[in-house]
Coordinates of C-alpha atoms and ligand atoms in Angstrom, one line a residue:
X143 CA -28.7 -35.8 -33.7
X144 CA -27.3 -38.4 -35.6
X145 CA -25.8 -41.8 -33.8
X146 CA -22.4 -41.2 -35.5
X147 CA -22.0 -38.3 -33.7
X148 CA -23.9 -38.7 -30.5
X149 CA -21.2 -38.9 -27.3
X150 CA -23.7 -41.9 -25.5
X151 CA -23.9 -44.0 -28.9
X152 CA -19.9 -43.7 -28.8
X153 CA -20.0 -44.7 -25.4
X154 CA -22.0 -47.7 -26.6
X155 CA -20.1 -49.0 -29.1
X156 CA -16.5 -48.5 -27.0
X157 CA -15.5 -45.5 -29.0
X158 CA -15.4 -43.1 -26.0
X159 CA -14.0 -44.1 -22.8
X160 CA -16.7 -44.1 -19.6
X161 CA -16.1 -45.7 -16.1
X162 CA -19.4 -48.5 -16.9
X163 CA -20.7 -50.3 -13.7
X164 CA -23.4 -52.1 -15.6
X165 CA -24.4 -53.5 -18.9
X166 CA -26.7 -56.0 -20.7
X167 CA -28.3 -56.3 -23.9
X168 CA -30.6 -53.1 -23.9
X169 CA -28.9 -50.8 -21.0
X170 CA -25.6 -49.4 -20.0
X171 CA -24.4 -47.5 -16.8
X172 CA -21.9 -45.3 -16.7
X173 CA -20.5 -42.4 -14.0
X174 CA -21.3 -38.9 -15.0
X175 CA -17.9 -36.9 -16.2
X176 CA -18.9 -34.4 -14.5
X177 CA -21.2 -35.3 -10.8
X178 CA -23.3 -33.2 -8.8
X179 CA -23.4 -35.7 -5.7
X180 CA -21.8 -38.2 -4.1
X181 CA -22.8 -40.9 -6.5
X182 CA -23.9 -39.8 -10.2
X183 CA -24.2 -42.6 -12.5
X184 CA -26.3 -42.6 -16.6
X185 CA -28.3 -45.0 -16.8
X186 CA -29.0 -45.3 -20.8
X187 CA -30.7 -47.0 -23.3
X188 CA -28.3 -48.6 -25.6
X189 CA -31.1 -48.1 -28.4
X190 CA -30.9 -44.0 -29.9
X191 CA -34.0 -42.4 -28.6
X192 CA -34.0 -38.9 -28.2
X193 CA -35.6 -38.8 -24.9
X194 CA -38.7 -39.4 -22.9
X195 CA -40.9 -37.3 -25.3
X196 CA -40.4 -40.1 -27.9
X197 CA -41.4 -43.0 -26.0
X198 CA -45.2 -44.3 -26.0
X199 CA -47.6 -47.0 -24.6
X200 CA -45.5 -49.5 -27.1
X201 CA -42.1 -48.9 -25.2
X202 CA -43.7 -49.8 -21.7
X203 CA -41.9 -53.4 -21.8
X204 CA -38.3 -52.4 -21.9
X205 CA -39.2 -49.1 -20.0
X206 CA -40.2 -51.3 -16.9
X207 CA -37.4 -53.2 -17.4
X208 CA -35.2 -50.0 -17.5
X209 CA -36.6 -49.0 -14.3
X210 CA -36.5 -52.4 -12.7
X211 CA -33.1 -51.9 -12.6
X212 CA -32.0 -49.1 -10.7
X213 CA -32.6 -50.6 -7.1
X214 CA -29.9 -53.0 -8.1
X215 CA -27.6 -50.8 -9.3
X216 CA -27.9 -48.3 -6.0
X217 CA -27.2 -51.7 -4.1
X218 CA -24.1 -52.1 -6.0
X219 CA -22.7 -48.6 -6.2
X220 CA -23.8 -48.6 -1.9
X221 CA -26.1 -46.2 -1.9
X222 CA -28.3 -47.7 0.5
X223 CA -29.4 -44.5 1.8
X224 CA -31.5 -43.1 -0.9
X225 CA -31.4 -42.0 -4.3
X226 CA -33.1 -39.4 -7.1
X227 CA -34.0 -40.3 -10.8
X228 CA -34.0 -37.7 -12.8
X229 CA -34.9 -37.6 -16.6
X230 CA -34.2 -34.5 -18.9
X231 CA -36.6 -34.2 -21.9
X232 CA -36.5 -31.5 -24.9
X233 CA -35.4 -27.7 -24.5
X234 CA -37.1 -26.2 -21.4
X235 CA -35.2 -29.3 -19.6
X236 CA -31.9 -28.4 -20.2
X237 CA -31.2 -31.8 -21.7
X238 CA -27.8 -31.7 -23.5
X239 CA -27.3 -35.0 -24.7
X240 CA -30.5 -36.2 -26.7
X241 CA -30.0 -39.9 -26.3
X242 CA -32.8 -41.3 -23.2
X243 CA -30.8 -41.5 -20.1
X244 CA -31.7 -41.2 -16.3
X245 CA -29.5 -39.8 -13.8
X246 CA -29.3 -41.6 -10.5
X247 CA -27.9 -39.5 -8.4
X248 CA -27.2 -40.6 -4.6
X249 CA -24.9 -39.1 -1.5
X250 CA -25.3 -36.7 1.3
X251 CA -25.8 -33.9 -1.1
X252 CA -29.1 -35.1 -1.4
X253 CA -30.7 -33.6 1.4
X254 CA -31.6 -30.0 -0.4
X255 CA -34.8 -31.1 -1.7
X256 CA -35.5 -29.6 -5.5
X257 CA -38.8 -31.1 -5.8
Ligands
AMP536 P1 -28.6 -34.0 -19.9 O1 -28.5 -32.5 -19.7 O2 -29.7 -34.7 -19.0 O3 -28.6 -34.4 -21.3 O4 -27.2 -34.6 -19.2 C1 -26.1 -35.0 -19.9 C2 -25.1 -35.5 -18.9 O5 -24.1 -36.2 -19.6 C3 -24.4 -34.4 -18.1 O6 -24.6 -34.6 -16.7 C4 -22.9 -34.6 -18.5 O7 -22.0 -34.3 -17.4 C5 -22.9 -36.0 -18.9 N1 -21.8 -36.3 -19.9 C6 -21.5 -35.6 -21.0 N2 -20.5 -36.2 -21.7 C7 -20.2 -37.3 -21.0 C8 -19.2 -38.3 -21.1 N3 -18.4 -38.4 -22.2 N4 -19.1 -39.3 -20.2 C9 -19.9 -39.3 -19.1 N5 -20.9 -38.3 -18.9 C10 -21.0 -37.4 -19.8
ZN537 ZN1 -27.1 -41.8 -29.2

């Protein structure tokens, strides 16, 4: 997909209206239009990369800095009780939007395990 039209890369660049609780340089958090729990937040690269299938050994800098992030955010969002992280990758995943994100997703609806 090209960045024009993706819906995160409008996001991004202001475009598209999103309710963002975080952003730096590289990242932005936004809610989920549309949550399965309690708390559902994107976390997202502000690069376009399709997904984790594209990444390799060469992204592991900014990738732990990605990941560094998310106890942070839960803080801030108070979701001191837990959380899931959950990346969609290529067809068989589902994934709609090919542009790297993770869902966080946090709240009582949690408890129903799926892994
Ligand atoms: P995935 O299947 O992992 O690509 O998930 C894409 C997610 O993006 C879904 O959970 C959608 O609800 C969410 N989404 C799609 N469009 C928007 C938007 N404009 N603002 C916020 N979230 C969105
Ligand atoms: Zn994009």
């Amino acid at each position: 997909m090209m960045t024009e039209t993706c819906i995160f890369c409008k996001i991004i660049k202001k475009d598209l209206p999103a309710i963002i609780v975080f952003e730096n340089e590289e990242f932005i958090v936004f809610h989920d239009k549309n949550p399965i729990s309690e708390l559902h937040l994107l976390l997202v690269t502000k690069k376009h990369i399709e997904s984790l299938q594209s990444i390799s050994i060469n992204d592991s800098e900014w990738l732990g800095r990605m990941i560094a992030l998310i106890p942070e955010i839960i803080i801030q969002n108070g979701c001191k009780n837990g959380f899931r992280v959950i990346s969609n990758a290529g067809t068989n995943s589902g994934q709609e939007i090919p542009h790297l994100h993770f869902h966080i997703i946090g709240g009582n609806s949690l408890h129903k395990k799926i892994l």
